[in-house]
Each structure stands twice: as C-alpha cells, then as structure tokens.
C-alpha cells in the first residue's frame, strides 16, 4: 500500500440516488493507474447498497463515513460494521470533525470504533485535527498528540490517519507543505513512541482540489488525501485521479 496513494472521497450528506448513480457511471470511465491510486468513495449510508452494486468488479473501492462501535443491538439510528462488510465496504472514516462536533463523538468512543472496525478486518481512517483557536494558541501539537493517544489503540498492524485541520475544511484555506509535514512527522514519531503499530499511513484533508493536490503530493511523502467538496465534481476527480 505504501506506493499507492489513497484518494478518499467523502461525499458527506450529498447526492440523491439518481445523482449518485450518474456520478458513479462517470467515475467508472476515468482511467487511472491502480498501482498508483486507490480510489475510495464514501457515500452516505443509504446510498451504499446502490453504489456497492454499481462499483462491483471495478477499480473503485467502497468506504463508509462512520459506524457503531458494537456489531449489533439496541442502537436506534446506528449502522453496524457487519452490514457494511456485506456491502464490500473496506474502509471506514472515523472521528471526522463533523461527527465530533455534531454528534459529540469523543476520542474514547472513536477508540472503541477503531477496535471494532479492526476486529472485523476493515480499515479505519481516523481523523484528527485542531480548530483555528487551537492552531493560533500554539497548542495544536499537544492537542493532536492527545487525540492520537486517546483515539488509537495500542497494538495494531497498520493504521491510516487523516490530518484534517478544522479551519481548512470547506474554507479554501490549506496549510503550507511545511505545516502538513510538521504534523506528519509529529504523528509518525508520536505513534512510534507511544504505540506498537507496524505501518502508519498519513493522509491530508481540508480544501483539497485538483489545483493544490499535485503540489501537496509532490512536495511531501504523504500517502493520500481525504477530499470533501471536490470529490462531488467529476471534472475535479478526473484531474485528481490522474495526478498521482
Ligand atoms: P473539504 O472537506 O475537502 O470540503 O474541505 C474535507 C473533509 O471534511 O473531509
């Protein structure tokens, strides 16, 4: 996986059934090098059966935007990893800042979810990130370390971390390459020191588009990107998938 860049589309709560179908049909026509790119799309839950069917036997992989930390039970409104697995979903985004903000998800809850996802042999993509106030206070490194310490279980074969500064999501403001590198180094060094994890993959997310992704990929050795707004635009995706 190390040579392959993960391009993770976070569709969030967008697209109707028709829009999703049309979009996937166009996405399937985009030619890209699968040795270089792992194209993962994460639709909202109710679109997943449709998307799963549409991408069967293609070079597109399926991801989810969340899951519950238990496999089943009395959890009204939640979604189980077991069912996601049945849809050939391989990746699950966990701890996105919108889940943390809107659904009051804590680092501890995210840790439970990571364990459940790993126990089912799926790949969690764990989001960390600081808000603007935390960045400006200069305390962001401590805050990110705390998130890593609490969200990530101790013994893992591999982990995918997505660094998504909250001040960058949907704003058009992206950190400099130096700032992204700083957090990549911090993440890898911290996890190597405090946990036992064989392989650590680091993604960047926040206002990624076809114009800035090339620069981020070329100037750093990050393992890919988590993309929101631009992942809903087919022309952007065409450029992004062929950039890597
Ligand atoms: P954005 O969102 O690309 O629209 O900034 C990224 C994300 O929230 O994952």
PDB file of C-alpha atoms and ligand atoms in Angstrom:
ATOM      1  CA  UNK A   1       0.000   0.000   0.000  1.00  0.00           C
ATOM      2  CA  UNK A   2       2.910   2.355   0.623  1.00  0.00           C
ATOM      3  CA  UNK A   3       3.436   3.309  -3.034  1.00  0.00           C
ATOM      4  CA  UNK A   4      -0.258   3.670  -3.667  1.00  0.00           C
ATOM      5  CA  UNK A   5      -1.895   6.992  -2.860  1.00  0.00           C
ATOM      6  CA  UNK A   6      -5.275   6.750  -1.182  1.00  0.00           C
ATOM      7  CA  UNK A   7      -7.757   9.141  -2.701  1.00  0.00           C
ATOM      8  CA  UNK A   8     -10.684   9.057  -0.302  1.00  0.00           C
ATOM      9  CA  UNK A   9     -13.872  10.806  -1.415  1.00  0.00           C
ATOM     10  CA  UNK A  10     -16.002  11.921   1.494  1.00  0.00           C
ATOM     11  CA  UNK A  11     -19.352  12.666  -0.112  1.00  0.00           C
ATOM     12  CA  UNK A  12     -20.803  13.657   3.261  1.00  0.00           C
ATOM     13  CA  UNK A  13     -24.629  14.040   3.118  1.00  0.00           C
ATOM     14  CA  UNK A  14     -24.780  14.778  -0.603  1.00  0.00           C
ATOM     15  CA  UNK A  15     -26.255  13.272  -3.792  1.00  0.00           C
ATOM     16  CA  UNK A  16     -29.698  11.826  -4.467  1.00  0.00           C
ATOM     17  CA  UNK A  17     -29.982   8.233  -5.758  1.00  0.00           C
ATOM     18  CA  UNK A  18     -30.016   9.477  -9.338  1.00  0.00           C
ATOM     19  CA  UNK A  19     -27.148  11.874  -8.826  1.00  0.00           C
ATOM     20  CA  UNK A  20     -25.056   9.166  -7.153  1.00  0.00           C
ATOM     21  CA  UNK A  21     -25.751   6.731  -9.980  1.00  0.00           C
ATOM     22  CA  UNK A  22     -24.870   9.256 -12.675  1.00  0.00           C
ATOM     23  CA  UNK A  23     -21.736  10.290 -10.860  1.00  0.00           C
ATOM     24  CA  UNK A  24     -20.506   6.711 -10.352  1.00  0.00           C
ATOM     25  CA  UNK A  25     -21.158   5.904 -14.017  1.00  0.00           C
ATOM     26  CA  UNK A  26     -18.889   8.802 -14.982  1.00  0.00           C
ATOM     27  CA  UNK A  27     -16.318   7.925 -12.331  1.00  0.00           C
ATOM     28  CA  UNK A  28     -16.084   4.377 -13.675  1.00  0.00           C
ATOM     29  CA  UNK A  29     -14.997   5.760 -17.057  1.00  0.00           C
ATOM     30  CA  UNK A  30     -11.988   7.616 -15.655  1.00  0.00           C
ATOM     31  CA  UNK A  31      -8.779   5.772 -16.451  1.00  0.00           C
ATOM     32  CA  UNK A  32      -6.064   5.908 -13.815  1.00  0.00           C
ATOM     33  CA  UNK A  33      -3.145   3.809 -12.692  1.00  0.00           C
ATOM     34  CA  UNK A  34      -4.334   1.451  -9.960  1.00  0.00           C
ATOM     35  CA  UNK A  35      -0.718   0.793  -8.997  1.00  0.00           C
ATOM     36  CA  UNK A  36      -0.536   4.439  -8.003  1.00  0.00           C
ATOM     37  CA  UNK A  37      -4.048   5.279  -6.852  1.00  0.00           C
ATOM     38  CA  UNK A  38      -6.562   3.578  -4.590  1.00  0.00           C
ATOM     39  CA  UNK A  39      -9.861   5.303  -5.386  1.00  0.00           C
ATOM     40  CA  UNK A  40     -12.169   5.025  -2.377  1.00  0.00           C
ATOM     41  CA  UNK A  41     -15.616   6.599  -2.263  1.00  0.00           C
ATOM     42  CA  UNK A  42     -17.561   7.096   0.949  1.00  0.00           C
ATOM     43  CA  UNK A  43     -21.254   7.822   0.297  1.00  0.00           C
ATOM     44  CA  UNK A  44     -23.885   8.363   2.981  1.00  0.00           C
ATOM     45  CA  UNK A  45     -25.211   5.053   4.331  1.00  0.00           C
ATOM     46  CA  UNK A  46     -28.474   4.932   2.396  1.00  0.00           C
ATOM     47  CA  UNK A  47     -26.611   5.268  -0.918  1.00  0.00           C
ATOM     48  CA  UNK A  48     -24.164   2.487  -0.126  1.00  0.00           C
ATOM     49  CA  UNK A  49     -26.127  -0.558  -1.422  1.00  0.00           C
ATOM     50  CA  UNK A  50     -26.644   1.210  -4.755  1.00  0.00           C
ATOM     51  CA  UNK A  51     -23.035   2.362  -5.011  1.00  0.00           C
ATOM     52  CA  UNK A  52     -21.739  -1.044  -3.929  1.00  0.00           C
ATOM     53  CA  UNK A  53     -23.658  -2.665  -6.791  1.00  0.00           C
ATOM     54  CA  UNK A  54     -22.513  -0.057  -9.310  1.00  0.00           C
ATOM     55  CA  UNK A  55     -18.816  -0.414  -8.479  1.00  0.00           C
ATOM     56  CA  UNK A  56     -18.731  -4.215  -8.361  1.00  0.00           C
ATOM     57  CA  UNK A  57     -15.739  -5.505 -10.375  1.00  0.00           C
ATOM     58  CA  UNK A  58     -14.355  -2.032 -10.977  1.00  0.00           C
ATOM     59  CA  UNK A  59     -11.262  -0.238  -9.712  1.00  0.00           C
ATOM     60  CA  UNK A  60     -13.311   1.769  -7.198  1.00  0.00           C
ATOM     61  CA  UNK A  61     -13.402   0.803  -3.516  1.00  0.00           C
ATOM     62  CA  UNK A  62     -16.162   1.479  -1.041  1.00  0.00           C
ATOM     63  CA  UNK A  63     -15.833   3.264   2.279  1.00  0.00           C
ATOM     64  CA  UNK A  64     -18.275   4.443   4.949  1.00  0.00           C
ATOM     65  CA  UNK A  65     -18.400   7.734   6.833  1.00  0.00           C
ATOM     66  CA  UNK A  66     -18.954   6.193  10.272  1.00  0.00           C
ATOM     67  CA  UNK A  67     -20.168   3.056  12.075  1.00  0.00           C
ATOM     68  CA  UNK A  68     -21.274   1.968  15.532  1.00  0.00           C
ATOM     69  CA  UNK A  69     -18.771   0.514  17.973  1.00  0.00           C
ATOM     70  CA  UNK A  70     -20.956  -2.541  18.645  1.00  0.00           C
ATOM     71  CA  UNK A  71     -21.750  -5.120  15.995  1.00  0.00           C
ATOM     72  CA  UNK A  72     -25.494  -5.182  16.743  1.00  0.00           C
ATOM     73  CA  UNK A  73     -28.020  -4.373  19.438  1.00  0.00           C
ATOM     74  CA  UNK A  74     -30.435  -1.717  20.626  1.00  0.00           C
ATOM     75  CA  UNK A  75     -28.808   1.288  18.987  1.00  0.00           C
ATOM     76  CA  UNK A  76     -31.538   3.210  17.192  1.00  0.00           C
ATOM     77  CA  UNK A  77     -30.364   5.026  14.098  1.00  0.00           C
ATOM     78  CA  UNK A  78     -26.887   3.486  14.045  1.00  0.00           C
ATOM     79  CA  UNK A  79     -25.132   1.317  11.475  1.00  0.00           C
ATOM     80  CA  UNK A  80     -23.219  -1.900  12.030  1.00  0.00           C
ATOM     81  CA  UNK A  81     -19.793  -2.785  10.638  1.00  0.00           C
ATOM     82  CA  UNK A  82     -21.088  -6.269   9.830  1.00  0.00           C
ATOM     83  CA  UNK A  83     -23.620  -4.919   7.349  1.00  0.00           C
ATOM     84  CA  UNK A  84     -21.088  -2.534   5.855  1.00  0.00           C
ATOM     85  CA  UNK A  85     -18.832  -5.517   5.321  1.00  0.00           C
ATOM     86  CA  UNK A  86     -21.642  -7.298   3.484  1.00  0.00           C
ATOM     87  CA  UNK A  87     -21.642  -4.414   1.017  1.00  0.00           C
ATOM     88  CA  UNK A  88     -17.932  -4.967   0.321  1.00  0.00           C
ATOM     89  CA  UNK A  89     -17.065  -1.842   2.211  1.00  0.00           C
ATOM     90  CA  UNK A  90     -13.370  -1.928   3.123  1.00  0.00           C
ATOM     91  CA  UNK A  91     -12.709   1.447   4.714  1.00  0.00           C
ATOM     92  CA  UNK A  92     -14.482   3.427   7.430  1.00  0.00           C
ATOM     93  CA  UNK A  93     -13.837   7.076   8.224  1.00  0.00           C
ATOM     94  CA  UNK A  94     -13.899   7.540  11.993  1.00  0.00           C
ATOM     95  CA  UNK A  95     -13.797  10.643  14.158  1.00  0.00           C
ATOM     96  CA  UNK A  96     -14.418  13.164  11.410  1.00  0.00           C
ATOM     97  CA  UNK A  97     -14.622  16.633  12.973  1.00  0.00           C
ATOM     98  CA  UNK A  98     -18.231  16.954  11.799  1.00  0.00           C
ATOM     99  CA  UNK A  99     -19.095  13.813  13.804  1.00  0.00           C
ATOM    100  CA  UNK A 100     -17.164  15.130  16.767  1.00  0.00           C
ATOM    101  CA  UNK A 101     -18.971  18.494  16.580  1.00  0.00           C
ATOM    102  CA  UNK A 102     -22.480  17.481  15.561  1.00  0.00           C
ATOM    103  CA  UNK A 103     -22.707  14.130  17.329  1.00  0.00           C
ATOM    104  CA  UNK A 104     -20.447  14.852  20.302  1.00  0.00           C
ATOM    105  CA  UNK A 105     -18.128  11.960  19.493  1.00  0.00           C
ATOM    106  CA  UNK A 106     -15.244  11.682  21.920  1.00  0.00           C
ATOM    107  CA  UNK A 107     -11.748  10.294  21.421  1.00  0.00           C
ATOM    108  CA  UNK A 108     -12.694   7.383  23.676  1.00  0.00           C
ATOM    109  CA  UNK A 109     -15.715   6.489  21.550  1.00  0.00           C
ATOM    110  CA  UNK A 110     -13.578   6.690  18.427  1.00  0.00           C
ATOM    111  CA  UNK A 111     -11.088   4.304  20.049  1.00  0.00           C
ATOM    112  CA  UNK A 112     -13.894   1.757  20.600  1.00  0.00           C
ATOM    113  CA  UNK A 113     -14.960   2.126  16.981  1.00  0.00           C
ATOM    114  CA  UNK A 114     -11.400   1.640  15.723  1.00  0.00           C
ATOM    115  CA  UNK A 115     -11.136  -1.620  17.686  1.00  0.00           C
ATOM    116  CA  UNK A 116     -14.443  -2.894  16.307  1.00  0.00           C
ATOM    117  CA  UNK A 117     -13.528  -1.994  12.736  1.00  0.00           C
ATOM    118  CA  UNK A 118     -10.128  -3.660  13.102  1.00  0.00           C
ATOM    119  CA  UNK A 119     -11.680  -6.776  14.662  1.00  0.00           C
ATOM    120  CA  UNK A 120     -13.837  -7.092  11.541  1.00  0.00           C
ATOM    121  CA  UNK A 121     -10.714  -6.729   9.357  1.00  0.00           C
ATOM    122  CA  UNK A 122     -11.789  -3.441   7.809  1.00  0.00           C
ATOM    123  CA  UNK A 123      -9.555  -0.387   7.596  1.00  0.00           C
ATOM    124  CA  UNK A 124     -10.380   2.620   9.748  1.00  0.00           C
ATOM    125  CA  UNK A 125      -9.364   6.068   8.526  1.00  0.00           C
ATOM    126  CA  UNK A 126      -9.044   8.078  11.710  1.00  0.00           C
ATOM    127  CA  UNK A 127      -9.413  11.837  11.515  1.00  0.00           C
ATOM    128  CA  UNK A 128      -7.542  14.210  13.766  1.00  0.00           C
ATOM    129  CA  UNK A 129      -7.384  17.985  13.562  1.00  0.00           C
ATOM    130  CA  UNK A 130      -7.302  21.218  15.506  1.00  0.00           C
ATOM    131  CA  UNK A 131      -9.617  24.222  15.242  1.00  0.00           C
ATOM    132  CA  UNK A 132      -8.450  27.733  14.434  1.00  0.00           C
ATOM    133  CA  UNK A 133      -8.322  28.860  18.044  1.00  0.00           C
ATOM    134  CA  UNK A 134      -6.182  25.858  18.938  1.00  0.00           C
ATOM    135  CA  UNK A 135      -3.875  26.498  15.991  1.00  0.00           C
ATOM    136  CA  UNK A 136      -3.467  30.175  16.850  1.00  0.00           C
ATOM    137  CA  UNK A 137      -2.872  29.434  20.530  1.00  0.00           C
ATOM    138  CA  UNK A 138       0.196  27.425  19.516  1.00  0.00           C
ATOM    139  CA  UNK A 139      -1.097  24.455  21.493  1.00  0.00           C
ATOM    140  CA  UNK A 140      -2.143  22.464  18.420  1.00  0.00           C
ATOM    141  CA  UNK A 141       0.661  19.917  18.672  1.00  0.00           C
ATOM    142  CA  UNK A 142      -0.316  18.933  22.194  1.00  0.00           C
ATOM    143  CA  UNK A 143      -3.973  18.746  21.133  1.00  0.00           C
ATOM    144  CA  UNK A 144      -3.176  16.484  18.185  1.00  0.00           C
ATOM    145  CA  UNK A 145      -0.996  14.228  20.317  1.00  0.00           C
ATOM    146  CA  UNK A 146      -3.821  13.903  22.824  1.00  0.00           C
ATOM    147  CA  UNK A 147      -6.208  12.913  20.015  1.00  0.00           C
ATOM    148  CA  UNK A 148      -3.728  10.322  18.760  1.00  0.00           C
ATOM    149  CA  UNK A 149      -3.070   8.986  22.237  1.00  0.00           C
ATOM    150  CA  UNK A 150      -6.759   8.540  23.000  1.00  0.00           C
ATOM    151  CA  UNK A 151      -8.191   7.521  19.620  1.00  0.00           C
ATOM    152  CA  UNK A 152      -5.619   4.941  18.583  1.00  0.00           C
ATOM    153  CA  UNK A 153      -5.454   1.539  20.271  1.00  0.00           C
ATOM    154  CA  UNK A 154      -2.007   0.276  21.300  1.00  0.00           C
ATOM    155  CA  UNK A 155      -1.257  -2.761  19.183  1.00  0.00           C
ATOM    156  CA  UNK A 156      -2.087  -2.611  15.509  1.00  0.00           C
ATOM    157  CA  UNK A 157      -0.723  -3.949  12.264  1.00  0.00           C
ATOM    158  CA  UNK A 158      -1.470  -0.731  10.410  1.00  0.00           C
ATOM    159  CA  UNK A 159      -3.354   2.492  10.783  1.00  0.00           C
ATOM    160  CA  UNK A 160      -4.486   5.268   8.449  1.00  0.00           C
ATOM    161  CA  UNK A 161      -4.521   8.755   9.957  1.00  0.00           C
ATOM    162  CA  UNK A 162      -6.156  11.669   8.152  1.00  0.00           C
ATOM    163  CA  UNK A 163      -4.952  15.050   9.351  1.00  0.00           C
ATOM    164  CA  UNK A 164      -7.805  17.472   8.753  1.00  0.00           C
ATOM    165  CA  UNK A 165      -7.341  20.890  10.359  1.00  0.00           C
ATOM    166  CA  UNK A 166     -10.886  22.069  11.086  1.00  0.00           C
ATOM    167  CA  UNK A 167     -10.032  25.575   9.903  1.00  0.00           C
ATOM    168  CA  UNK A 168      -9.260  24.143   6.492  1.00  0.00           C
ATOM    169  CA  UNK A 169     -12.394  22.036   5.926  1.00  0.00           C
ATOM    170  CA  UNK A 170     -14.579  23.667   3.293  1.00  0.00           C
ATOM    171  CA  UNK A 171     -12.847  27.035   3.693  1.00  0.00           C
ATOM    172  CA  UNK A 172     -10.312  27.084   0.866  1.00  0.00           C
ATOM    173  CA  UNK A 173      -7.506  27.706   3.385  1.00  0.00           C
ATOM    174  CA  UNK A 174      -4.900  24.996   3.335  1.00  0.00           C
ATOM    175  CA  UNK A 175      -1.796  24.680   5.495  1.00  0.00           C
ATOM    176  CA  UNK A 176       1.609  25.078   3.874  1.00  0.00           C
ATOM    177  CA  UNK A 177       3.538  21.952   2.883  1.00  0.00           C
ATOM    178  CA  UNK A 178       5.833  22.673   5.840  1.00  0.00           C
ATOM    179  CA  UNK A 179       2.867  22.719   8.200  1.00  0.00           C
ATOM    180  CA  UNK A 180       1.489  19.436   6.801  1.00  0.00           C
ATOM    181  CA  UNK A 181       4.945  17.836   7.064  1.00  0.00           C
ATOM    182  CA  UNK A 182       5.245  19.013  10.646  1.00  0.00           C
ATOM    183  CA  UNK A 183       2.048  17.153  11.563  1.00  0.00           C
ATOM    184  CA  UNK A 184       3.028  14.100   9.546  1.00  0.00           C
ATOM    185  CA  UNK A 185       6.335  13.882  11.437  1.00  0.00           C
ATOM    186  CA  UNK A 186       4.599  14.524  14.741  1.00  0.00           C
ATOM    187  CA  UNK A 187       2.032  11.796  14.024  1.00  0.00           C
ATOM    188  CA  UNK A 188       4.533   9.176  12.970  1.00  0.00           C
ATOM    189  CA  UNK A 189       7.040   9.932  15.733  1.00  0.00           C
ATOM    190  CA  UNK A 190       4.376  10.057  18.406  1.00  0.00           C
ATOM    191  CA  UNK A 191       2.718   6.811  17.354  1.00  0.00           C
ATOM    192  CA  UNK A 192       6.063   5.036  17.017  1.00  0.00           C
ATOM    193  CA  UNK A 193       6.994   6.101  20.519  1.00  0.00           C
ATOM    194  CA  UNK A 194       3.710   5.502  22.282  1.00  0.00           C
ATOM    195  CA  UNK A 195       2.066   2.594  20.426  1.00  0.00           C
ATOM    196  CA  UNK A 196       3.059  -0.593  18.723  1.00  0.00           C
ATOM    197  CA  UNK A 197       1.992  -0.139  15.106  1.00  0.00           C
ATOM    198  CA  UNK A 198       3.803  -1.678  12.157  1.00  0.00           C
ATOM    199  CA  UNK A 199       2.627   0.597   9.365  1.00  0.00           C
ATOM    200  CA  UNK A 200       1.366   4.151   9.651  1.00  0.00           C
ATOM    201  CA  UNK A 201      -0.245   5.866   6.678  1.00  0.00           C
ATOM    202  CA  UNK A 202      -0.794   9.606   6.721  1.00  0.00           C
ATOM    203  CA  UNK A 203      -3.405  11.440   4.644  1.00  0.00           C
ATOM    204  CA  UNK A 204      -4.126  15.156   4.414  1.00  0.00           C
ATOM    205  CA  UNK A 205      -7.678  16.530   4.202  1.00  0.00           C
ATOM    206  CA  UNK A 206      -9.172  20.019   4.038  1.00  0.00           C
ATOM    207  CA  UNK A 207      -9.965  22.054   0.911  1.00  0.00           C
ATOM    208  CA  UNK A 208      -8.077  19.642  -1.354  1.00  0.00           C
ATOM    209  CA  UNK A 209      -8.696  20.191  -5.048  1.00  0.00           C
ATOM    210  CA  UNK A 210      -7.081  19.345  -8.370  1.00  0.00           C
ATOM    211  CA  UNK A 211      -5.011  22.538  -8.262  1.00  0.00           C
ATOM    212  CA  UNK A 212      -3.424  22.087  -4.849  1.00  0.00           C
ATOM    213  CA  UNK A 213      -3.208  18.292  -4.596  1.00  0.00           C
ATOM    214  CA  UNK A 214      -0.312  17.936  -7.060  1.00  0.00           C
ATOM    215  CA  UNK A 215       1.797  20.295  -5.000  1.00  0.00           C
ATOM    216  CA  UNK A 216       0.943  18.512  -1.747  1.00  0.00           C
ATOM    217  CA  UNK A 217       1.702  15.080  -3.226  1.00  0.00           C
ATOM    218  CA  UNK A 218       4.905  16.116  -4.962  1.00  0.00           C
ATOM    219  CA  UNK A 219       6.387  18.049  -2.094  1.00  0.00           C
ATOM    220  CA  UNK A 220       5.688  15.559   0.654  1.00  0.00           C
ATOM    221  CA  UNK A 221       5.578  11.833   1.070  1.00  0.00           C
ATOM    222  CA  UNK A 222       2.023  11.728   2.332  1.00  0.00           C
ATOM    223  CA  UNK A 223       0.019   8.652   1.468  1.00  0.00           C
ATOM    224  CA  UNK A 224      -3.017  10.377   0.030  1.00  0.00           C
ATOM    225  CA  UNK A 225      -5.899  12.739   0.641  1.00  0.00           C
ATOM    226  CA  UNK A 226      -9.370  12.870   2.146  1.00  0.00           C
ATOM    227  CA  UNK A 227     -11.474  15.018  -0.124  1.00  0.00           C
ATOM    228  CA  UNK A 228     -14.875  16.578   0.549  1.00  0.00           C
ATOM    229  CA  UNK A 229     -16.266  19.266  -1.767  1.00  0.00           C
ATOM    230  CA  UNK A 230     -14.041  18.488  -4.764  1.00  0.00           C
ATOM    231  CA  UNK A 231     -14.985  14.801  -4.653  1.00  0.00           C
ATOM    232  CA  UNK A 232     -18.502  15.759  -5.766  1.00  0.00           C
ATOM    233  CA  UNK A 233     -17.235  17.286  -9.026  1.00  0.00           C
ATOM    234  CA  UNK A 234     -16.438  14.837 -11.791  1.00  0.00           C
ATOM    235  CA  UNK A 235     -14.000  17.159 -13.592  1.00  0.00           C
ATOM    236  CA  UNK A 236     -12.040  17.605 -10.370  1.00  0.00           C
ATOM    237  CA  UNK A 237     -11.978  13.855  -9.792  1.00  0.00           C
ATOM    238  CA  UNK A 238     -10.771  13.251 -13.320  1.00  0.00           C
ATOM    239  CA  UNK A 239      -7.778  15.500 -12.687  1.00  0.00           C
ATOM    240  CA  UNK A 240      -7.160  14.255  -9.142  1.00  0.00           C
ATOM    241  CA  UNK A 241      -7.119  10.563 -10.081  1.00  0.00           C
ATOM    242  CA  UNK A 242      -4.707  11.095 -12.927  1.00  0.00           C
ATOM    243  CA  UNK A 243      -2.435  13.453 -10.957  1.00  0.00           C
ATOM    244  CA  UNK A 244      -0.896  10.872  -8.659  1.00  0.00           C
TER     245      UNK A 244
HETATM  246  P1  LIG B   1     -13.343  19.593   2.092  1.00  0.00           P
HETATM  247  O1  LIG B   1     -13.733  18.513   3.200  1.00  0.00           O
HETATM  248  O2  LIG B   1     -12.448  18.908   1.101  1.00  0.00           O
HETATM  249  O3  LIG B   1     -14.646  20.043   1.519  1.00  0.00           O
HETATM  250  O4  LIG B   1     -12.623  20.702   2.801  1.00  0.00           O
HETATM  251  C1  LIG B   1     -12.828  17.558   3.634  1.00  0.00           C
HETATM  252  C2  LIG B   1     -13.417  16.719   4.717  1.00  0.00           C
HETATM  253  O5  LIG B   1     -14.202  17.244   5.542  1.00  0.00           O
HETATM  254  O6  LIG B   1     -13.155  15.507   4.786  1.00  0.00           O
END
